[in-house]
mmCIF file of C-alpha atoms in Angstrom:
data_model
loop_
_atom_site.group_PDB
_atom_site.id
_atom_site.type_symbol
_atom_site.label_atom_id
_atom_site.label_comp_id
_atom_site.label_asym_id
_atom_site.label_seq_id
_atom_site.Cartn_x
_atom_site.Cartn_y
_atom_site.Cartn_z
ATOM 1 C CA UNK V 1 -14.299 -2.058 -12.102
ATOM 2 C CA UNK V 2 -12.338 -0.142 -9.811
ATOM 3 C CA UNK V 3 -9.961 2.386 -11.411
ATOM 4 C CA UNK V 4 -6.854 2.742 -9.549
ATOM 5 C CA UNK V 5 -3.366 4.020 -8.625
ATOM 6 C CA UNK V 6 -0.693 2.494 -6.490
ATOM 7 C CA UNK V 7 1.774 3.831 -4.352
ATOM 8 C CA UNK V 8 5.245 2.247 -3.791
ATOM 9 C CA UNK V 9 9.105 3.288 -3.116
ATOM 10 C CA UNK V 10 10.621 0.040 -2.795
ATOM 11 C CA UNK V 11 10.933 -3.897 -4.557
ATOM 12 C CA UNK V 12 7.031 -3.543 -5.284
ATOM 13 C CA UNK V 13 6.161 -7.736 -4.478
ATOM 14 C CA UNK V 14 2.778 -6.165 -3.088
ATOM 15 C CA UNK V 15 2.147 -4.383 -6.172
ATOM 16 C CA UNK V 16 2.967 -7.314 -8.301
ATOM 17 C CA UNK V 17 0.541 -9.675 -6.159
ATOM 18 C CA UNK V 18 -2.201 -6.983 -7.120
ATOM 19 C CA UNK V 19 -1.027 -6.912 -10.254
ATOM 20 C CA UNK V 20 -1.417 -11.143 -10.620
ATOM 21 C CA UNK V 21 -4.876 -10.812 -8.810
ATOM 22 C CA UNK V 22 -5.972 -8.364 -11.617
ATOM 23 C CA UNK V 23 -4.715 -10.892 -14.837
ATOM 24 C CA UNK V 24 -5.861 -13.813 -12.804
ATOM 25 C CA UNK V 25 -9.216 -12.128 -12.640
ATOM 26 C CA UNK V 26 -9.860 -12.422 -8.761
ATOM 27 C CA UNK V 27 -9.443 -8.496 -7.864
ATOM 28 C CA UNK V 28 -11.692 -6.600 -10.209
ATOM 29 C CA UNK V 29 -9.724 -3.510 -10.299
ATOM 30 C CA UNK V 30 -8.242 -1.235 -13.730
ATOM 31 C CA UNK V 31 -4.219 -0.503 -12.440
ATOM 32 C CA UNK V 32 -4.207 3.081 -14.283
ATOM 33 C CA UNK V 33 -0.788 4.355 -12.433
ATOM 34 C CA UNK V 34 2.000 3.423 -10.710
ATOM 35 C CA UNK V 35 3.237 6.300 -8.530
ATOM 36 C CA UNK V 36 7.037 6.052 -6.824
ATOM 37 C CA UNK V 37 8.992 8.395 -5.133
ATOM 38 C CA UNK V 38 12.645 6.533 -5.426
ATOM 39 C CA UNK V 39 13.807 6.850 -9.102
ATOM 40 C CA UNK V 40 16.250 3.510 -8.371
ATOM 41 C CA UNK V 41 12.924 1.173 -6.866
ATOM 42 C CA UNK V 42 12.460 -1.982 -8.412
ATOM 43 C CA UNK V 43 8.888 -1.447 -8.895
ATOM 44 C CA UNK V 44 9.457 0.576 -11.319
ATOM 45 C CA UNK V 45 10.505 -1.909 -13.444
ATOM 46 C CA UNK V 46 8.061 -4.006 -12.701
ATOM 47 C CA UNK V 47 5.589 -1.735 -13.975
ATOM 48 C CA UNK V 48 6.988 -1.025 -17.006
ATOM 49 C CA UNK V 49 7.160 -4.968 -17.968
ATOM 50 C CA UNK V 50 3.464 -5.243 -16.968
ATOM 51 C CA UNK V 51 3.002 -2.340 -19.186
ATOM 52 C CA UNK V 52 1.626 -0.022 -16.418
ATOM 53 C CA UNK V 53 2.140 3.832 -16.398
ATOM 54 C CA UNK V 54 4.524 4.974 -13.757
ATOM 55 C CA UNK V 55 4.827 8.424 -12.546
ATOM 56 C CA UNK V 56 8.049 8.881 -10.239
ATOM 57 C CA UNK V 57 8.818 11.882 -8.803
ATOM 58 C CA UNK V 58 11.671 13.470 -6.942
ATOM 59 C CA UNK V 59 10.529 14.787 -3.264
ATOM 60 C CA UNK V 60 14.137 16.704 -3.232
ATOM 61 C CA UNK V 61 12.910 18.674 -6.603
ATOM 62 C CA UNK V 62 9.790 20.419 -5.152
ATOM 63 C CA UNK V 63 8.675 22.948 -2.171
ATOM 64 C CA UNK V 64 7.719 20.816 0.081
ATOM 65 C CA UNK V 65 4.976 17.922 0.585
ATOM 66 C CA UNK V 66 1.415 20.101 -0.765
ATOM 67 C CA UNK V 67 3.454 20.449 -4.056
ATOM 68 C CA UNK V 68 4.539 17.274 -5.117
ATOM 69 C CA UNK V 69 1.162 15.997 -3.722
ATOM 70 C CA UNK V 70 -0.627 18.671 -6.520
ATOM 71 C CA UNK V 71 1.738 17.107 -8.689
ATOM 72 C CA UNK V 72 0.379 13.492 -7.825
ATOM 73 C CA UNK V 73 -3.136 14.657 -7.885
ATOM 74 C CA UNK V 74 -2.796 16.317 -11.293
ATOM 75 C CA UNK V 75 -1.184 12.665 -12.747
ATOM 76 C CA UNK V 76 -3.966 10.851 -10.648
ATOM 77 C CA UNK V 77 -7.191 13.082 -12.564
ATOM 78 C CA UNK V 78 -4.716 12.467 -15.966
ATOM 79 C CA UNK V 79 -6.022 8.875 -15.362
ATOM 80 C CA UNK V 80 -9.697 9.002 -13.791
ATOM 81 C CA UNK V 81 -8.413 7.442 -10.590
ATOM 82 C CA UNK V 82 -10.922 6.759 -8.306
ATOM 83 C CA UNK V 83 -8.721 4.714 -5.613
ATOM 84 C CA UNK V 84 -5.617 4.747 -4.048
ATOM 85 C CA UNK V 85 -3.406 1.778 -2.844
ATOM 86 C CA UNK V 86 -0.579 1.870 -1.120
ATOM 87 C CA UNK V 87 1.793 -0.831 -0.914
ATOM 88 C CA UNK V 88 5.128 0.237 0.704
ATOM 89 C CA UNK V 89 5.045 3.694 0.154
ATOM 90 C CA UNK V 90 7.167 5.276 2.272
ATOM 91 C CA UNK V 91 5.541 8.882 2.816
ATOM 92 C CA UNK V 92 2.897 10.080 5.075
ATOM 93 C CA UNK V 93 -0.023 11.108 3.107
ATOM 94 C CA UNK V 94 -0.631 14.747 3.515
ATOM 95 C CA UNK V 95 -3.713 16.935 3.642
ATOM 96 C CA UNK V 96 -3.759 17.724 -0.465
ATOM 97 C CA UNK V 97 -4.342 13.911 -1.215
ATOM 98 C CA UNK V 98 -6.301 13.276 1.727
ATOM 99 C CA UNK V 99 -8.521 15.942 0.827
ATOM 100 C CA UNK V 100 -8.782 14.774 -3.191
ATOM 101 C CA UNK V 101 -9.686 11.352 -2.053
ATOM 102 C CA UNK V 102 -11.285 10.984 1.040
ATOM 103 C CA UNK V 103 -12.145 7.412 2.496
ATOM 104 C CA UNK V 104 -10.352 6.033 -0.798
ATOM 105 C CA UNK V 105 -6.601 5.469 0.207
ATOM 106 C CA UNK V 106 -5.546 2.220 1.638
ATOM 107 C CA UNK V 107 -2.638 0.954 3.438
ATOM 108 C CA UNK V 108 -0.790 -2.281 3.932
ATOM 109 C CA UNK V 109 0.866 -2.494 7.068
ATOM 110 C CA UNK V 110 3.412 -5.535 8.976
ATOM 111 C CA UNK V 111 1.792 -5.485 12.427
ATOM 112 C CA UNK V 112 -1.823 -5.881 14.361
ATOM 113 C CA UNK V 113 -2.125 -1.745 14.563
ATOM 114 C CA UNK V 114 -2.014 0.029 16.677
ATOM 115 C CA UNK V 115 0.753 -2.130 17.603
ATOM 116 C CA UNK V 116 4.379 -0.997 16.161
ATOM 117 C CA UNK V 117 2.913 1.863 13.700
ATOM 118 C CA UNK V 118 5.555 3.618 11.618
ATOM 119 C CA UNK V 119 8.854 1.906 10.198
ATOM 120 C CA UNK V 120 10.670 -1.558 10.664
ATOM 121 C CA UNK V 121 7.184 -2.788 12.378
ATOM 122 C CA UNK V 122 8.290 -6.173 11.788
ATOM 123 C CA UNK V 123 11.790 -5.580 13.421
ATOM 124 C CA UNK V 124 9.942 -3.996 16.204
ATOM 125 C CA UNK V 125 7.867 -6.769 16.723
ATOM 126 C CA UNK V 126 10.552 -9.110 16.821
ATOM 127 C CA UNK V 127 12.223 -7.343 19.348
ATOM 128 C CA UNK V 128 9.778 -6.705 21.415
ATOM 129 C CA UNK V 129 9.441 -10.598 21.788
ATOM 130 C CA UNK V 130 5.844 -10.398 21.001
ATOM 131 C CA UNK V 131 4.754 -14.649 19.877
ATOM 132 C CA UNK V 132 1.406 -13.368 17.717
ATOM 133 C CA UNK V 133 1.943 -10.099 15.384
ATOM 134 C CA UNK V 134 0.561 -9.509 11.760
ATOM 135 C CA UNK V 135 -0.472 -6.998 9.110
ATOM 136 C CA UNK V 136 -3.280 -4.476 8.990
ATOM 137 C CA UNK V 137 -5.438 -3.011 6.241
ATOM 138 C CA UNK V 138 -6.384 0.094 7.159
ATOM 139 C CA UNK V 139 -7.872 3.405 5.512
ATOM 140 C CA UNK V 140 -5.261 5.648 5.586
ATOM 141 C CA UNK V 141 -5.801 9.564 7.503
ATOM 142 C CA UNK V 142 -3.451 12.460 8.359
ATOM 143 C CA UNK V 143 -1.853 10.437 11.505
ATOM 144 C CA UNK V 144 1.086 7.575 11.441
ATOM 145 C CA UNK V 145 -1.045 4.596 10.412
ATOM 146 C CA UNK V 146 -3.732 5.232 12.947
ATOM 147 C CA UNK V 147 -6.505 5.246 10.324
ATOM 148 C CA UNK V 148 -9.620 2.677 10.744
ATOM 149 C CA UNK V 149 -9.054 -0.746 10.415
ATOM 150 C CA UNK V 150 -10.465 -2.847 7.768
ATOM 151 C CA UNK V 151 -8.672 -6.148 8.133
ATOM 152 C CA UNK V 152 -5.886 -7.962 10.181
ATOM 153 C CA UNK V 153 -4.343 -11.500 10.103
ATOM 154 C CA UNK V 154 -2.260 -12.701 12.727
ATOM 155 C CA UNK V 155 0.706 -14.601 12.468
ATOM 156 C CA UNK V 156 2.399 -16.758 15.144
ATOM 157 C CA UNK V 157 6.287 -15.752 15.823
ATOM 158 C CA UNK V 158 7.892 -19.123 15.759
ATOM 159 C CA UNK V 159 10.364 -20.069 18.343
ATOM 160 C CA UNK V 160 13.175 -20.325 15.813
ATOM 161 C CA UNK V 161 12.248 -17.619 13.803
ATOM 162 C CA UNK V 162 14.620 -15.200 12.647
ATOM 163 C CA UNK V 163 13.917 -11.595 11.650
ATOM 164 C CA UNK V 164 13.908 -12.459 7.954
ATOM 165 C CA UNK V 165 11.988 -15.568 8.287
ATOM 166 C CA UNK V 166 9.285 -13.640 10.082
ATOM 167 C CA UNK V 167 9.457 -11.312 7.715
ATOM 168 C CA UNK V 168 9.058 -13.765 4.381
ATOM 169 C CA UNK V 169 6.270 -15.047 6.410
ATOM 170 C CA UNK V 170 4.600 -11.729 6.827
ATOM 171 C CA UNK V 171 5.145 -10.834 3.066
ATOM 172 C CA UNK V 172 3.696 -14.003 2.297
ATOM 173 C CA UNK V 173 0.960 -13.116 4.143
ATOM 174 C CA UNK V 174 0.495 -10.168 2.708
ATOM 175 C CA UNK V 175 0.716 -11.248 -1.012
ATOM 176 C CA UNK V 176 -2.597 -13.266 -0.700
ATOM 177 C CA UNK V 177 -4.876 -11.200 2.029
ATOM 178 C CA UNK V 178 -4.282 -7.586 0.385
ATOM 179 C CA UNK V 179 -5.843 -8.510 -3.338
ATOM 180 C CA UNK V 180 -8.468 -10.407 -0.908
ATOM 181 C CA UNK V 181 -9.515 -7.444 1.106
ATOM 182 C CA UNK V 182 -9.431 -4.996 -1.696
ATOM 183 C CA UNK V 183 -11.438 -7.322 -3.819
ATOM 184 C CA UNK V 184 -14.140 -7.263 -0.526
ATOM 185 C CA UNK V 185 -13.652 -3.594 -0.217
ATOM 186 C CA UNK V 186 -14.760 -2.936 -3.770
ATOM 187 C CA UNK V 187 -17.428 -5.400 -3.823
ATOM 188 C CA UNK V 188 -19.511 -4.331 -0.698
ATOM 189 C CA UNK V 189 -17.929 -0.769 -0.484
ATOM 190 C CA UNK V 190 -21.621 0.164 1.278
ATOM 191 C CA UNK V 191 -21.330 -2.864 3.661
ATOM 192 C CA UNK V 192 -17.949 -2.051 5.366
ATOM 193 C CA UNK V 193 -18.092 0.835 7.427
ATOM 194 C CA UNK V 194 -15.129 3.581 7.463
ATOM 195 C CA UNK V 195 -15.192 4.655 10.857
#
């Protein structure tokens, strides 16, 4: 069983759907940490009802990204983590964690990459007028997710979609296929290539 940590700074409804895939018994994984960056995120208290060790930390209270990252490394070996997951984490992952755990962080992501990388992908999408966008699974590397691609689902902008609905949609989306994919991932971790 896969021991790991995930990463989130907002509402956390992708680490709860991880979190139901683990009781349900359909991702075999061992949630040892929770790690947030927004002392006020609901996932938080999420965690805390699941009974899940959080570690939140303050970005404003230390010199810079390599320190907090030691900081997050140190909590991460506390717990024997061997994976990382992040689920609406809102930070670039810097060279410190990248170099700890190399080929073992994962991203979720509200678009086909490389189409609209970085923030408000689904907003982007929409206003691009796009009618077929999606979400990405993707190993995560120094750059704005540009890291490999492991899996993508596509899902058809509707004519009377709004921003919101398109949005639900995605999130719904995303509830079922990430505890899918990481359940693959960990299963055939020799069969799926990471570049």
């Amino acid at each position: 069983m896969k021991k790991i940590a995930v990463f989130a700074s907002g509402s956390g409804s992708n680490f709860q759907a991880i979190v139901d895939a683990v009781k349900a018994g359909t991702l075999a994984a061992d949630i040892r940490l929770l790690v947030c960056d927004q002392e006020s995120a609901y996932v938080l208290e999420r965690a805390k009802k699941e009974k899940i060790d959080s570690f939140c930390f303050s970005p404003k209270s230390f010199h810079g990204k390599a320190a907090f990252e030691q900081e997050i490394v140190k909590q991460l070996k506390s717990k024997d983590v061997e994976f990382i997951v992040l689920a609406g984490y809102m930070r670039l992952i810097g060279p410190t964690l990248l170099q700890e755990y190399p080929e073992a962080i994962v991203n979720i992501h509200p678009s086909l990459l490389p189409a609209f990388p970085g923030i408000d992908a689904i907003g982007q999408a929409f206003d691009a007028g796009v009618k077929v966008t999606g979400l990405s699974i993707h190993y995560v590397d120094a750059g704005m997710d540009t890291g490999p691609i492991i899996a993508q689902k596509e899902i058809e902008v509707l004519a009377n979609d709004t921003r919101d609905r398109l949005q639900e949609r995605i999130q719904q989306a995303e509830h079922t296929t990430y505890p899918e994919v990481l359940q693959q991932l960990f299963m055939n971790e020799k069969s799926i290539p990471s570049h």
